[in-house]
Tab-separated table of C-alpha atoms in Angstrom:
chain	number	residue	atom	x	y	z
A	1	MET	CA	146.789	92.241	120.622
A	2	ARG	CA	146.491	92.247	116.709
A	3	ILE	CA	149.796	90.848	116.202
A	4	LEU	CA	149.089	88.139	118.644
A	5	LEU	CA	145.727	87.348	116.992
A	6	LEU	CA	147.653	87.200	113.489
A	7	ILE	CA	150.218	84.705	114.918
A	8	ALA	CA	147.693	82.640	116.662
A	9	THR	CA	145.457	82.498	113.681
A	10	ASN	CA	148.483	81.610	111.199
A	11	MET	CA	149.421	78.739	113.639
A	12	ALA	CA	146.074	77.282	113.837
A	13	ILE	CA	145.920	77.034	109.923
A	14	LEU	CA	149.297	75.404	109.779
A	15	LEU	CA	148.410	72.565	112.910
A	16	VAL	CA	145.078	71.878	110.812
A	17	ALA	CA	146.625	71.382	107.512
A	18	SER	CA	149.560	69.416	108.947
A	19	ILE	CA	147.009	67.046	110.812
A	20	VAL	CA	145.102	66.741	107.694
A	21	MET	CA	147.949	65.900	105.463
A	22	SER	CA	149.122	63.379	108.099
A	23	LEU	CA	145.379	61.686	108.102
A	24	LEU	CA	145.681	61.583	104.507
A	25	GLY	CA	149.024	60.359	103.877
A	26	VAL	CA	150.437	62.969	101.690
A	27	ASN	CA	153.794	62.409	100.355
A	28	THR	CA	155.097	65.729	99.114
A	29	SER	CA	158.005	63.954	97.092
A	30	THR	CA	155.853	63.517	94.510
A	31	MET	CA	154.778	66.037	92.239
A	32	GLY	CA	151.019	64.877	92.929
A	33	GLY	CA	151.524	64.809	96.359
A	34	LEU	CA	153.280	68.523	96.548
A	35	LEU	CA	150.289	69.769	94.706
A	36	VAL	CA	148.213	68.371	97.108
A	37	PHE	CA	150.373	69.843	99.720
A	38	ALA	CA	150.050	73.474	98.044
A	39	ALA	CA	146.579	73.438	97.577
A	40	LEU	CA	145.711	72.458	101.423
A	41	PHE	CA	147.525	75.177	102.740
A	42	GLY	CA	146.932	77.723	99.947
A	43	PHE	CA	142.964	77.059	100.072
A	44	GLY	CA	142.962	75.977	103.732
A	45	GLY	CA	144.467	79.157	104.731
A	46	ALA	CA	142.123	81.352	102.589
A	47	PHE	CA	139.258	79.439	103.625
A	48	ILE	CA	139.727	79.366	107.343
A	49	SER	CA	140.704	83.381	107.320
A	50	LEU	CA	137.289	83.530	105.509
A	51	ALA	CA	135.279	81.723	107.980
A	52	ILE	CA	136.793	83.607	111.002
A	53	SER	CA	136.687	86.787	108.933
A	54	LYS	CA	134.020	88.432	111.187
A	55	TRP	CA	135.176	87.562	114.595
A	56	MET	CA	138.914	88.832	113.489
A	57	ALA	CA	137.615	91.929	112.018
A	58	LYS	CA	135.727	92.668	115.382
A	59	LYS	CA	138.790	91.785	117.545
A	60	THR	CA	141.144	93.664	115.349
A	61	MET	CA	139.343	96.627	114.925
A	62	GLY	CA	137.586	96.921	118.100
A	63	CYS	CA	133.917	96.615	116.464
A	64	GLU	CA	131.047	97.629	118.725
A	65	VAL	CA	128.034	95.637	117.364
A	66	ILE	CA	124.836	97.696	117.537
A	67	THR	CA	122.185	95.505	119.028
A	68	ASN	CA	120.163	98.186	120.572
A	69	PRO	CA	120.992	101.921	119.047
A	70	ARG	CA	121.930	104.889	121.545
A	71	ASP	CA	121.008	107.793	119.647
A	72	ASN	CA	119.465	108.859	116.433
A	73	THR	CA	122.316	108.690	114.354
A	74	GLU	CA	122.893	104.957	115.268
A	75	ARG	CA	119.258	104.373	114.613
A	76	TRP	CA	119.504	105.695	110.863
A	77	LEU	CA	122.629	103.804	110.375
A	78	VAL	CA	120.823	100.445	111.268
A	79	ASP	CA	117.814	101.257	109.608
A	80	THR	CA	120.095	102.527	106.415
A	81	VAL	CA	121.593	99.209	106.236
A	82	ALA	CA	118.622	97.354	106.616
A	83	ARG	CA	116.853	98.880	103.801
A	84	GLN	CA	119.625	98.678	101.492
A	85	ALA	CA	120.142	94.747	102.387
A	86	LYS	CA	116.569	94.269	101.397
A	87	GLN	CA	116.815	95.845	98.246
A	88	ALA	CA	119.955	94.002	97.338
A	89	GLY	CA	118.335	90.783	98.376
A	90	ILE	CA	120.471	89.449	101.521
A	91	LYS	CA	120.088	89.271	105.044
A	92	MET	CA	120.417	91.899	107.184
A	93	PRO	CA	124.253	92.389	108.092
A	94	GLU	CA	125.587	93.030	111.520
A	95	VAL	CA	126.307	96.768	111.641
A	96	ALA	CA	129.089	97.846	113.715
A	97	ILE	CA	131.048	100.921	114.778
A	98	TYR	CA	134.998	101.290	115.500
A	99	GLN	CA	136.779	104.224	116.942
A	100	SER	CA	138.909	105.917	114.425
A	101	GLU	CA	139.182	109.633	113.314
A	102	GLU	CA	139.887	107.952	109.292
A	103	LEU	CA	136.969	108.191	107.299
A	104	ASN	CA	136.799	104.683	106.533
A	105	ALA	CA	134.195	101.404	106.318
A	106	PHE	CA	134.373	97.856	105.763
A	107	ALA	CA	132.481	94.788	104.840
A	108	THR	CA	133.449	91.397	105.599
A	109	GLY	CA	131.829	87.820	106.578
A	110	PRO	CA	131.906	84.121	105.176
A	111	SER	CA	128.732	84.502	103.313
A	112	LYS	CA	126.134	86.803	101.948
A	113	ASP	CA	123.920	86.167	104.523
A	114	ASN	CA	126.284	86.151	107.253
A	115	ALA	CA	128.030	89.654	106.887
A	116	LEU	CA	129.116	92.335	108.874
A	117	VAL	CA	129.267	95.997	107.944
A	118	ALA	CA	131.231	98.421	109.593
A	119	VAL	CA	131.744	102.461	109.944
A	120	SER	CA	134.634	104.424	111.547
A	121	SER	CA	133.386	106.972	114.068
A	122	GLY	CA	135.255	109.399	111.990
A	123	LEU	CA	133.327	108.893	109.003
A	124	LEU	CA	129.683	108.486	110.955
A	125	TYR	CA	130.377	111.800	112.523
A	126	GLY	CA	132.451	113.456	110.146
A	127	MET	CA	130.226	112.641	106.424
A	128	SER	CA	126.675	113.803	105.536
A	129	GLN	CA	123.992	111.373	105.634
A	130	ASP	CA	123.939	111.185	101.932
A	131	GLU	CA	127.149	110.650	101.754
A	132	ILE	CA	127.267	107.810	104.389
A	133	GLU	CA	124.479	106.171	102.409
A	134	GLY	CA	126.503	105.814	99.153
A	135	VAL	CA	129.668	104.189	101.611
A	136	LEU	CA	126.907	101.753	103.268
A	137	ALA	CA	125.378	100.995	99.543
A	138	HIS	CA	129.167	100.418	98.568
A	139	GLU	CA	129.684	97.924	101.467
A	140	VAL	CA	126.634	96.239	100.936
A	141	SER	CA	126.888	95.787	97.296
A	142	HIS	CA	130.373	94.202	98.025
A	143	VAL	CA	128.388	91.702	100.396
A	144	ALA	CA	125.371	91.167	97.758
A	145	ASN	CA	127.847	90.432	95.180
A	146	GLY	CA	129.909	87.805	97.146
A	147	ASP	CA	132.966	89.645	96.883
A	148	MET	CA	134.558	87.723	100.021
A	149	VAL	CA	134.135	84.627	98.901
A	150	THR	CA	135.123	85.558	95.060
A	151	LEU	CA	138.618	87.015	96.766
A	152	THR	CA	138.885	84.101	99.025
A	153	LEU	CA	138.771	81.586	95.818
A	154	ILE	CA	141.281	83.721	94.012
A	155	GLN	CA	143.427	84.093	97.097
A	156	GLY	CA	143.325	80.368	97.549
A	157	VAL	CA	144.573	79.963	93.778
A	158	VAL	CA	147.628	82.000	93.806
A	159	ASN	CA	148.547	80.858	97.420
A	160	THR	CA	148.695	77.391	95.946
A	161	PHE	CA	150.651	78.512	92.748
A	162	VAL	CA	153.203	80.207	95.189
A	163	ILE	CA	153.552	77.385	97.560
A	164	PHE	CA	153.817	74.922	94.630
A	165	ALA	CA	156.022	76.947	92.063
A	166	ALA	CA	158.417	77.964	94.771
A	167	ARG	CA	159.180	74.217	95.511
A	168	VAL	CA	159.188	73.152	91.978
A	169	VAL	CA	161.905	75.734	91.203
A	170	ALA	CA	163.968	75.016	94.393
A	171	GLY	CA	163.991	71.389	93.774
A	172	MET	CA	164.935	71.914	90.169
A	173	ILE	CA	168.003	74.195	91.801
A	174	ASN	CA	168.666	71.713	94.273
A	175	ASN	CA	169.149	68.951	91.178
A	176	VAL	CA	171.571	71.118	89.452
A	177	VAL	CA	173.764	71.923	92.679
A	178	SER	CA	173.532	68.175	93.489
A	179	SER	CA	174.845	67.063	89.694
A	180	ASN	CA	177.419	69.646	89.796
A	181	ASP	CA	178.471	68.265	93.429
A	182	GLU	CA	181.202	65.323	93.392
A	183	GLU	CA	179.501	64.220	96.548
A	184	GLY	CA	175.778	64.747	94.768
A	185	GLU	CA	174.663	66.301	98.541
A	186	GLY	CA	172.927	68.896	96.714
A	187	LEU	CA	172.062	72.310	98.415
A	188	GLY	CA	171.178	70.805	102.259
A	189	MET	CA	168.190	71.252	104.095
A	190	PHE	CA	168.738	74.458	105.339
A	191	ALA	CA	169.896	75.911	102.282
A	192	TYR	CA	167.075	74.481	100.219
A	193	MET	CA	164.687	76.131	103.095
A	194	ALA	CA	166.323	79.401	102.522
A	195	VAL	CA	165.801	79.066	98.560
A	196	VAL	CA	162.190	78.107	99.250
A	197	PHE	CA	161.602	81.277	101.655
A	198	VAL	CA	163.130	83.569	98.802
A	199	LEU	CA	161.129	82.171	95.736
A	200	ASP	CA	157.671	82.097	98.447
A	201	MET	CA	158.515	86.145	98.766
A	202	LEU	CA	159.501	86.534	94.754
A	203	PHE	CA	156.122	84.567	93.900
A	204	GLY	CA	154.158	85.887	96.525
A	205	ILE	CA	154.856	89.672	95.118
A	206	LEU	CA	153.332	88.595	91.573
A	207	ALA	CA	150.737	86.739	93.720
A	208	SER	CA	149.675	90.433	95.328
A	209	MET	CA	149.661	91.974	92.349
A	210	ILE	CA	147.092	89.745	90.761
A	211	VAL	CA	144.990	89.547	93.785
A	212	ALA	CA	144.945	93.538	93.775
A	213	TYR	CA	144.122	93.418	90.076
A	214	PHE	CA	140.876	91.435	90.929
A	215	SER	CA	140.069	93.442	93.926
A	216	ARG	CA	140.414	96.844	91.996
A	217	ILE	CA	137.587	95.195	89.841
A	218	ARG	CA	135.413	94.351	92.569
A	219	GLU	CA	135.884	97.920	93.714
A	220	PHE	CA	134.626	99.318	90.285
A	221	LYS	CA	131.604	96.783	90.684
A	222	ALA	CA	130.517	97.770	94.316
A	223	ASP	CA	130.367	101.284	93.173
A	224	GLU	CA	128.150	100.453	90.585
A	225	GLY	CA	126.067	98.627	92.832
A	226	ALA	CA	126.111	101.188	95.079
A	227	ALA	CA	125.010	103.827	92.400
A	228	LYS	CA	121.593	101.729	91.962
A	229	LEU	CA	121.057	101.139	95.692
A	230	ALA	CA	121.583	104.730	96.996
A	231	GLY	CA	121.739	106.667	93.909
A	232	LYS	CA	124.989	107.516	91.446
A	233	GLU	CA	125.096	111.234	93.008
A	234	LYS	CA	125.311	110.158	96.465
A	235	MET	CA	127.919	107.469	95.725
A	236	ILE	CA	130.182	110.234	93.679
A	237	ALA	CA	129.569	112.716	96.644
A	238	ALA	CA	130.955	109.799	99.117
A	239	LEU	CA	134.115	109.348	96.948
A	240	GLU	CA	134.581	112.970	96.518
A	241	ARG	CA	134.379	113.756	100.272
A	242	LEU	CA	136.812	110.593	100.693
A	243	ARG	CA	139.362	112.270	98.542
A	244	GLN	CA	139.261	115.257	100.358
A	245	GLY	CA	139.318	113.871	104.091
A	246	PRO	CA	142.258	112.841	106.276
A	247	ALA	CA	145.182	110.468	104.930
A	248	THR	CA	144.332	106.787	105.388
A	249	GLY	CA	146.668	104.607	107.135
A	250	ALA	CA	145.200	103.790	110.504
A	251	MET	CA	143.371	100.730	109.496
A	252	PRO	CA	145.996	97.566	109.847
A	253	ALA	CA	147.397	96.143	106.633
A	254	GLN	CA	145.514	93.201	106.744
A	255	MET	CA	142.120	95.119	107.220
A	256	SER	CA	143.100	97.706	104.624
A	257	ALA	CA	141.893	95.893	101.698
A	258	LEU	CA	138.489	95.470	103.013
A	259	GLY	CA	137.995	99.061	103.441
A	260	ILE	CA	136.161	101.369	101.048
A	261	ASN	CA	139.109	103.829	100.955
A	262	GLY	CA	142.072	101.760	100.314
A	263	LYS	CA	145.823	102.786	101.009
A	264	LYS	CA	148.114	104.303	98.603
A	265	SER	CA	151.391	102.765	96.885
A	266	MET	CA	154.051	103.510	94.534
A	267	SER	CA	152.474	101.663	91.973
A	268	GLU	CA	148.965	101.186	91.228
A	269	LEU	CA	149.418	97.545	90.392
A	270	MET	CA	149.846	96.810	94.110
A	271	MET	CA	146.909	99.044	95.186
A	272	SER	CA	143.840	96.791	96.161
A	273	HIS	CA	141.509	99.855	95.415
A	274	PRO	CA	141.715	102.155	92.077
A	275	PRO	CA	142.468	105.846	92.620
A	276	LEU	CA	139.457	107.866	93.902
A	277	GLU	CA	139.814	109.992	90.587
A	278	LYS	CA	139.349	106.766	88.540
A	279	ARG	CA	136.438	105.414	90.719
A	280	ILE	CA	134.346	108.913	90.337
A	281	ALA	CA	135.316	109.344	86.784
A	282	ALA	CA	133.921	105.867	85.952
A	283	LEU	CA	130.789	106.884	87.807
A	284	ARG	CA	130.385	109.769	85.814
A	285	ASN	CA	130.988	107.891	82.701
A	286	ARG	CA	128.028	105.447	83.157
């Protein structure tokens, strides 16, 4: 189901972008037209993903939005988010629970006043209230800082770079091959598309590093915001508990960057979250 949703979303983005290009009469054979094409797909995909982020998160993670708290724990959860949202100066986000043993939580949504804060059942029933309060403050800080929109803009810029640069370089390679070819036919359509695909992958790795860098900065900022909303000791306690908890990995790849506890990687350059040890040290040194 998750894979089908992802495929359907990408197909919808491609369809909408293709229709807009057709209506605008964009000619991708010119540098200007190619740049418009790259920006349309780069920013278009990023902003459509942002617009449907809450819906996608609910479907992907199986989130159950709390409308009428069923017990004191759910009531405390909603009241805590409401109090922190008021402190942060934003509208009350939707609050949800998703079933997972993993200690994790995330925030998403198209704007500060239209957001979702969700926690795993493992976190809600496996951490103390002080620790959970720190986690919630971190997620509310993400919303208040407008991190979803900020990272969408960054993603749009790097997407545009990848699409534009890959096709420019592929065109240059095609021209070199064409000049050395007696018939001047160049790479041919299939070979050209294969080169574009490889370059998309290579530039995409570089783009991922750039997005991950800014994501790590936003995590430090959200930790600082949480320290102001809930208190530094509660945020440190939450991070310490996350460090001791079960290994992450239950959250799908497309959602893991949103979680408070990101996935580990062989290189920190590819990590969307700084190591928990660095986050704890940064808070202690504030």
